[in-house]
Short mmCIF file of C-alpha atoms in Angstrom, two decimals:
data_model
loop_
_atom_site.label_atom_id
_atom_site.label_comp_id
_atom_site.label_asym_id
_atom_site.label_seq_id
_atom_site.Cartn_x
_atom_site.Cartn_y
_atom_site.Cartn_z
CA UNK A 15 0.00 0.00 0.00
CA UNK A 16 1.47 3.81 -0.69
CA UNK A 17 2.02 5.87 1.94
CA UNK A 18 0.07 8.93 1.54
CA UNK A 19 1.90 12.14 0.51
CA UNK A 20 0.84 14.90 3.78
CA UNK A 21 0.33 18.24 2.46
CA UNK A 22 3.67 20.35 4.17
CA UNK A 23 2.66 23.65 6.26
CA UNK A 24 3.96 26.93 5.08
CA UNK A 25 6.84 28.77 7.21
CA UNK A 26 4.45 31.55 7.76
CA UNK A 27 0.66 30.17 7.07
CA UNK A 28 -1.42 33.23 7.37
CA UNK A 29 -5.07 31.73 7.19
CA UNK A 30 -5.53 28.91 10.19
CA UNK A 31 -8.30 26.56 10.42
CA UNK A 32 -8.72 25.88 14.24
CA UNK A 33 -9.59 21.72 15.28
CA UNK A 34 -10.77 21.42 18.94
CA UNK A 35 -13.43 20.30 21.31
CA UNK A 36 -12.93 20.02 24.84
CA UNK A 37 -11.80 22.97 27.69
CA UNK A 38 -7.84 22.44 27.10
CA UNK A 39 -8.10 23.61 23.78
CA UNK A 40 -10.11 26.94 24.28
CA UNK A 41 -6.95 28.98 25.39
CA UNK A 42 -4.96 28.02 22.43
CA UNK A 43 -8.05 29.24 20.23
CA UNK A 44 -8.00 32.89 22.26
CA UNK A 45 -4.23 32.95 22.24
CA UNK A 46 -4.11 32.57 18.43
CA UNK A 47 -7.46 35.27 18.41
CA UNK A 48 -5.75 37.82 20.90
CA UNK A 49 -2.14 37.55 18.69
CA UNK A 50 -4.16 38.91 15.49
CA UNK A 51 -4.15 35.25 13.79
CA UNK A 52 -7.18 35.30 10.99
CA UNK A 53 -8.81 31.82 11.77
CA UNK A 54 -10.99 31.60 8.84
CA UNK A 55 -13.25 28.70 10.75
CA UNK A 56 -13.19 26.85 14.13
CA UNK A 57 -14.02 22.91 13.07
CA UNK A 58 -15.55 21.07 16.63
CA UNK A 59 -17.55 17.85 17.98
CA UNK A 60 -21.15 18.39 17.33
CA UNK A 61 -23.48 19.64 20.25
CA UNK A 62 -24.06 17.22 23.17
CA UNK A 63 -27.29 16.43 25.50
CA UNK A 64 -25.42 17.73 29.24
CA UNK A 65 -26.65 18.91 32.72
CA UNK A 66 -30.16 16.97 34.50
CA UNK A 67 -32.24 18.55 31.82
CA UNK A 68 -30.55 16.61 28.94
CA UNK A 69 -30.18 20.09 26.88
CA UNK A 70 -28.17 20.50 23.68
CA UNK A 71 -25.26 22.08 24.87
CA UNK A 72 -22.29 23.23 22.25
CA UNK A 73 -18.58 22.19 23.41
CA UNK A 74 -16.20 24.21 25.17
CA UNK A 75 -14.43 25.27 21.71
CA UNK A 76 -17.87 25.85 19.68
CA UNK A 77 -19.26 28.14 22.82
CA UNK A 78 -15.71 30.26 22.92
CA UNK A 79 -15.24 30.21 18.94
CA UNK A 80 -19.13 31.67 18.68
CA UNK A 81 -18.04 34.33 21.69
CA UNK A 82 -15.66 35.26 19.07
CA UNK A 83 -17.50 35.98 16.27
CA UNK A 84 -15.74 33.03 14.43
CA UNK A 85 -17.04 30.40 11.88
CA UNK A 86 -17.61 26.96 13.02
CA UNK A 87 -18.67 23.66 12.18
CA UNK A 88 -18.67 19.82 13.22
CA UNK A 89 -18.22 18.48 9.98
CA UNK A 90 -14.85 17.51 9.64
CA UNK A 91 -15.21 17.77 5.74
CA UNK A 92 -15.67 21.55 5.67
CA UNK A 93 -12.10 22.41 6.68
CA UNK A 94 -11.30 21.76 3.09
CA UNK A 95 -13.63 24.29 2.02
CA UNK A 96 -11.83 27.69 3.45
CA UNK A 97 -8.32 27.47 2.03
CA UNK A 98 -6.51 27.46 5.22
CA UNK A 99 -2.90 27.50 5.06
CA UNK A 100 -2.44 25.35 7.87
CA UNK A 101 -4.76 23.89 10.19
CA UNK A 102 -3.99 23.88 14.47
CA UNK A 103 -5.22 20.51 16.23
CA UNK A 104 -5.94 20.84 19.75
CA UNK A 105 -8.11 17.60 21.51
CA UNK A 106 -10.24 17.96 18.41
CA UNK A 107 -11.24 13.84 19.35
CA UNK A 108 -11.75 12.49 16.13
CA UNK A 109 -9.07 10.29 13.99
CA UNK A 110 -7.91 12.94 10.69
CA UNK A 111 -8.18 10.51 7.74
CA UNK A 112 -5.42 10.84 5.22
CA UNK A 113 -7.66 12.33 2.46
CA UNK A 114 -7.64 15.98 4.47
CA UNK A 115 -4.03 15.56 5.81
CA UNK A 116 -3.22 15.07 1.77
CA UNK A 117 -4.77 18.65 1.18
CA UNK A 118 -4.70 20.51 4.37
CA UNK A 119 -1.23 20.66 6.34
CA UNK A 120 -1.97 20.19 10.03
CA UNK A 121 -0.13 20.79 13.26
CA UNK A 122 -1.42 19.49 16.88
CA UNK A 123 -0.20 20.64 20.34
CA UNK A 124 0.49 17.40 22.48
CA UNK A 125 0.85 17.67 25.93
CA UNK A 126 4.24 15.63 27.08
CA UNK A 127 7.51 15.75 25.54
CA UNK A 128 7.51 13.15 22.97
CA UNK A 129 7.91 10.32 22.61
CA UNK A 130 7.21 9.81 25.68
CA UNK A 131 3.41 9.50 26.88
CA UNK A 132 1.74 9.31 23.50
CA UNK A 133 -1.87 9.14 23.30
CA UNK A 134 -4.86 10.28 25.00
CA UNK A 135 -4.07 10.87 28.60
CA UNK A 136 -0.31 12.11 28.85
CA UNK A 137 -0.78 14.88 31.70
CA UNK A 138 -2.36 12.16 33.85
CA UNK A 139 0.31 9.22 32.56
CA UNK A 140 3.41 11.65 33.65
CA UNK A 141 1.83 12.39 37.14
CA UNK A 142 0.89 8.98 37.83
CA UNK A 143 4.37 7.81 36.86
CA UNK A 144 6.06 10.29 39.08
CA UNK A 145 7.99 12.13 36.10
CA UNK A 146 10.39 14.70 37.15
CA UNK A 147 9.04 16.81 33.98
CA UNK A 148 6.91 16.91 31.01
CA UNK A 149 5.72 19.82 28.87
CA UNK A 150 4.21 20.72 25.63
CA UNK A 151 5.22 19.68 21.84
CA UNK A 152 4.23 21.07 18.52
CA UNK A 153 4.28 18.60 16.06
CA UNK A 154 2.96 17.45 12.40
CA UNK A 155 0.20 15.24 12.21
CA UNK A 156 0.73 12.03 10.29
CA UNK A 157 -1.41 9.10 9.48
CA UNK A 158 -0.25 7.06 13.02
CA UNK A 159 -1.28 8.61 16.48
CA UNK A 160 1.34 10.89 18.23
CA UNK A 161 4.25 9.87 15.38
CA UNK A 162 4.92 12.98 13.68
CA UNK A 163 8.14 15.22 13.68
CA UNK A 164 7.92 18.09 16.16
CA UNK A 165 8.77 21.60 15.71
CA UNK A 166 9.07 22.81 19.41
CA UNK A 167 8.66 21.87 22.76
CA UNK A 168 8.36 23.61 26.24
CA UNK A 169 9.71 21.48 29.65
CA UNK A 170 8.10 22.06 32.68
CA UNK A 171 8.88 20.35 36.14
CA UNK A 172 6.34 18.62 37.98
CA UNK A 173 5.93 19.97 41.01
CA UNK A 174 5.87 17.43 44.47
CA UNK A 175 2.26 19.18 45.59
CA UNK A 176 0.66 19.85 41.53
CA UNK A 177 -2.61 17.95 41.01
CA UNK A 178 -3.67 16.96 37.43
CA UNK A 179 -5.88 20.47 37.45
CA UNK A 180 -2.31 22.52 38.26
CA UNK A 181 -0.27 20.34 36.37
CA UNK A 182 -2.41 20.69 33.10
CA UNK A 183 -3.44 24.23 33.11
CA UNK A 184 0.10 25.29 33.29
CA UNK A 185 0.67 22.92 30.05
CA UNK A 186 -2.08 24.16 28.29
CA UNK A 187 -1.00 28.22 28.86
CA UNK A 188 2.93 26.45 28.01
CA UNK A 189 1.26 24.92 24.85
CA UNK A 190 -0.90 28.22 23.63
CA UNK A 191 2.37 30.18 24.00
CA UNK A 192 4.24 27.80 22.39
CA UNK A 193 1.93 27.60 19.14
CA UNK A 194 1.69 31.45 19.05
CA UNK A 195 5.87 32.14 19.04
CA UNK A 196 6.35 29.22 17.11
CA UNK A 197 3.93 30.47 13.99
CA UNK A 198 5.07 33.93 14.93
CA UNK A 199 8.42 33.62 14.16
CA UNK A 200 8.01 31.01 11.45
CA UNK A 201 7.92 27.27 11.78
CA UNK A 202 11.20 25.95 11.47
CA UNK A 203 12.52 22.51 10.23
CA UNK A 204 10.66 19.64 12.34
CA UNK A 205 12.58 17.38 13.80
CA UNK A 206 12.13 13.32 14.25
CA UNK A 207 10.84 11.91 17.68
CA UNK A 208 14.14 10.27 19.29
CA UNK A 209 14.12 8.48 22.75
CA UNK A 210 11.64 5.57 24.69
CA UNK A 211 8.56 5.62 23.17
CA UNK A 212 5.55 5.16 25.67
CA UNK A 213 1.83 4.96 25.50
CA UNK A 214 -1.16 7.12 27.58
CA UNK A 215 -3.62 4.98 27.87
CA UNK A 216 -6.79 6.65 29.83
CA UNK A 217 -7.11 6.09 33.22
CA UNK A 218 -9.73 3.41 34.53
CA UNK A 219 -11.53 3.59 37.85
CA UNK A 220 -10.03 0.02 38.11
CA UNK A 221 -6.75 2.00 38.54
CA UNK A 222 -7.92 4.79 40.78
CA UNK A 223 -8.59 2.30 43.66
CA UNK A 224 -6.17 2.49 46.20
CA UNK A 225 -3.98 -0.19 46.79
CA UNK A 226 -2.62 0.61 50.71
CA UNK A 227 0.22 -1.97 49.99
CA UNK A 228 2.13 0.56 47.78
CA UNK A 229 4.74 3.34 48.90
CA UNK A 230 2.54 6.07 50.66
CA UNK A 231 4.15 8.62 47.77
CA UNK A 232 2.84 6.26 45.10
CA UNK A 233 -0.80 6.87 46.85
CA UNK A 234 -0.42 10.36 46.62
CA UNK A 235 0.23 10.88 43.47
CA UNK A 236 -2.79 8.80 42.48
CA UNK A 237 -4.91 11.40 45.10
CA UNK A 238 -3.71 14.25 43.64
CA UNK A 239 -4.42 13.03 40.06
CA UNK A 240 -8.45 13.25 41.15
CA UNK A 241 -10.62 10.46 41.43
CA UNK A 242 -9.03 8.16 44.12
CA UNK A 243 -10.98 6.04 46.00
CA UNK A 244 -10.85 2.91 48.77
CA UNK A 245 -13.01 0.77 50.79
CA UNK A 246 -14.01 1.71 54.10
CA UNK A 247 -16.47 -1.42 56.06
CA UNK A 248 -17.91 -2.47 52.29
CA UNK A 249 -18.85 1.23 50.84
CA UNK A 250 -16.88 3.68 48.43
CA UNK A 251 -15.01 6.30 50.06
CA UNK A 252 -12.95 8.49 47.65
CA UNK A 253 -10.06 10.45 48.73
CA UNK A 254 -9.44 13.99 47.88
CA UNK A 255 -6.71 15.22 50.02
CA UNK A 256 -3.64 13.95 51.56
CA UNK A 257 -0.64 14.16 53.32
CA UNK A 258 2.67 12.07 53.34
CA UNK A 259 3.42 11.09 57.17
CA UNK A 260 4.67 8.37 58.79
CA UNK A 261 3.59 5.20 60.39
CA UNK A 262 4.92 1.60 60.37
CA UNK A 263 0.79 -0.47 60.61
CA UNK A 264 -0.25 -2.76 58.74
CA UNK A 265 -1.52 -0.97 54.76
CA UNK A 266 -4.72 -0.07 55.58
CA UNK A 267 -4.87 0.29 59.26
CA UNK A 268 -6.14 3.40 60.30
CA UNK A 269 -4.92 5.36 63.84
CA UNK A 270 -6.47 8.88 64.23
CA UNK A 271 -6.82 10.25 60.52
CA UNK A 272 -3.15 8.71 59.54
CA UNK A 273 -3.43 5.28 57.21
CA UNK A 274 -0.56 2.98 56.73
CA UNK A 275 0.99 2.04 53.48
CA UNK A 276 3.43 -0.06 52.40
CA UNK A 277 6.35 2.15 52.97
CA UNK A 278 5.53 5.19 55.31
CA UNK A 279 1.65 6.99 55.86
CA UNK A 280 -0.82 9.18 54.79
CA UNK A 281 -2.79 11.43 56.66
CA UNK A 282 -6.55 12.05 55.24
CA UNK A 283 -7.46 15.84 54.80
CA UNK A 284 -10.82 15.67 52.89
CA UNK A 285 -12.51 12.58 52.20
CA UNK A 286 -16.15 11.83 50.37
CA UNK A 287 -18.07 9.08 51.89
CA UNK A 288 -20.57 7.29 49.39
CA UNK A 289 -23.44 9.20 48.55
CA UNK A 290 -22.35 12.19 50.24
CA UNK A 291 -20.65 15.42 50.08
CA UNK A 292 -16.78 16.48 50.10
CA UNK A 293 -16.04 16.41 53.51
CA UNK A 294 -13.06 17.25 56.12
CA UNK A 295 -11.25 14.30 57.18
CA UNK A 296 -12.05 14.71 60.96
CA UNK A 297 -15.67 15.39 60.24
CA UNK A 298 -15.52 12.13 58.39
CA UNK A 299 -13.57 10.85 61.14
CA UNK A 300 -16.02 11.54 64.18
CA UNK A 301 -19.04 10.54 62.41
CA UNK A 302 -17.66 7.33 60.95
CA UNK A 303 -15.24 6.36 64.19
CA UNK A 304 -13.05 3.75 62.74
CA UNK A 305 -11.49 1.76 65.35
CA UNK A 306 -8.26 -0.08 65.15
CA UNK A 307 -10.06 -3.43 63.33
CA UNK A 308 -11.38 -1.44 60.30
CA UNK A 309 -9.13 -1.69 57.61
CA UNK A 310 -9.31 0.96 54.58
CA UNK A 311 -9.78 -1.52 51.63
CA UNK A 312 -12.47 -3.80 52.96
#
């Protein structure tokens, strides 16, 4: 089978088509606005039923695109209808079939340093993992996810207290600055991914229980990437807040608000029981009384 020819982006493209949907790729959209950029149209996912009342709500890009005054449309089709010199891919969520990358030169903003963390959850991979640092690439869009050469990156470390909320609004101002100098001062040269390629898969609930057996800095990274959650006497109780202490228990065992873990403790700071509402730890703590059988995880 031929491999398809991509259409190559201009050192200066003047007239940008703009490819997003969710909230990470609404400041890119304003930077490019705010830096005099003509985006001749915004191309998004279609409308979606959201909220109790099951309304027809437009995405975060569509809503901030029509604040705008710009052009947009879900049909993926219609971005070869406005000669853009160069299209700007941001979350847009849909696979780019080869027929529009053969006309329309595209460039996407990924959020780690690649090739590390391709795919669709990279902020949330490099936190996870523990990664020292991560940051932002511009890159060319070929035919195979996350493969193509990249024009410019931004490095960032991760902090020892950033949650996936800190960690990935600081990428996505990184990333619209990036994409604005970058087309400002023309795009150079792109260079080949080199280095350990990995994947970013998403993250499953499966995943975001706790497991008290691991290190107690494992565990918090895992809290402060949202979404944690244990046992506590057969019913969900997710974790919001924590912080590393110390305490040599059994994983699990609970003494005051501090829980062991397999190396060192953590002390619970806000907790959600199931069914109920965000709550501080020692509220939890004084309604619940766990005594020195209960084990977090059962």
């Amino acid at each position: 089978m031929t491999e398809p020819i991509l259409a190559r982006p201009p050192t200066r493209p003047k007239r940008l088509a703009y490819l997003g949907t969710p909230d990470v790729a609404v400041e890119p959209l304003r930077a490019l606005v705010r830096a005099g950029f003509e985006i001749v149209i915004v191309v998004s996912g279609p409308d979606k039923r959201r909220g109790r009342g099951g309304e027809l709500s437009p995405s975060p890009v569509k809503a901030a695109a029509l604040e705008l005054g710009l052009s947009v449309s879900d049909q993926l089709e219609d971005v070869l209808n406005v000669e853009a010199d160069l299209a700007v891919v941001v979350a847009y969520g849909q696979i780019i079939p080869a027929s529009i990358l053969e006309v329309v030169p595209m460039i996407n903003i990924h959020f780690s340093l690649l090739p590390k963390w391709r795919g669709a959850a990279p902020v949330e991979r490099a936190l996870l993992a523990g990664d020292a640092e991560t940051g932002v690439c511009l890159m060319d869009i070929g035919v195979e996810l996350d493969t193509g050469d990249v024009y410019a990156q931004a490095v960032t470390r991760i902090a020892a207290d950033d949650t996936l909320s800190s960690l990935r609004g600081r990428l996505i101002k990184m990333g619209a600055e990036l994409l604005v100098d970058t087309l400002t001062s023309g795009l150079p040269t792109p260079a080949p991914q080199s280095g350990e390629v990995s994947y970013a898969k998403k993250i499953s609930s499966v995943e975001l229980e706790i497991d008290w057996a691991l290190p107690a800095t494992t565990i918090d990274r895992l809290v402060r990437l949202g979404g944690a959650w244990t046992l506590f006497r057969g019913t969900r109780l997710k974790v919001h807040e924590v912080a590393i202490s110390e305490s040599k228990g059994e994983p699990g065992c609970i003494d005051g608000l501090v829980v062991s873990c397999g190396n060192g403790g953590l002390e619970l700071m806000v907790v959600q029981p199931e069914g109920k509402a965000r709550q501080e730890a020692t509220a939890w703590r004084n309604g619940a009384r766990p005594s020195s059988d209960d084990r977090l995880g059962q």
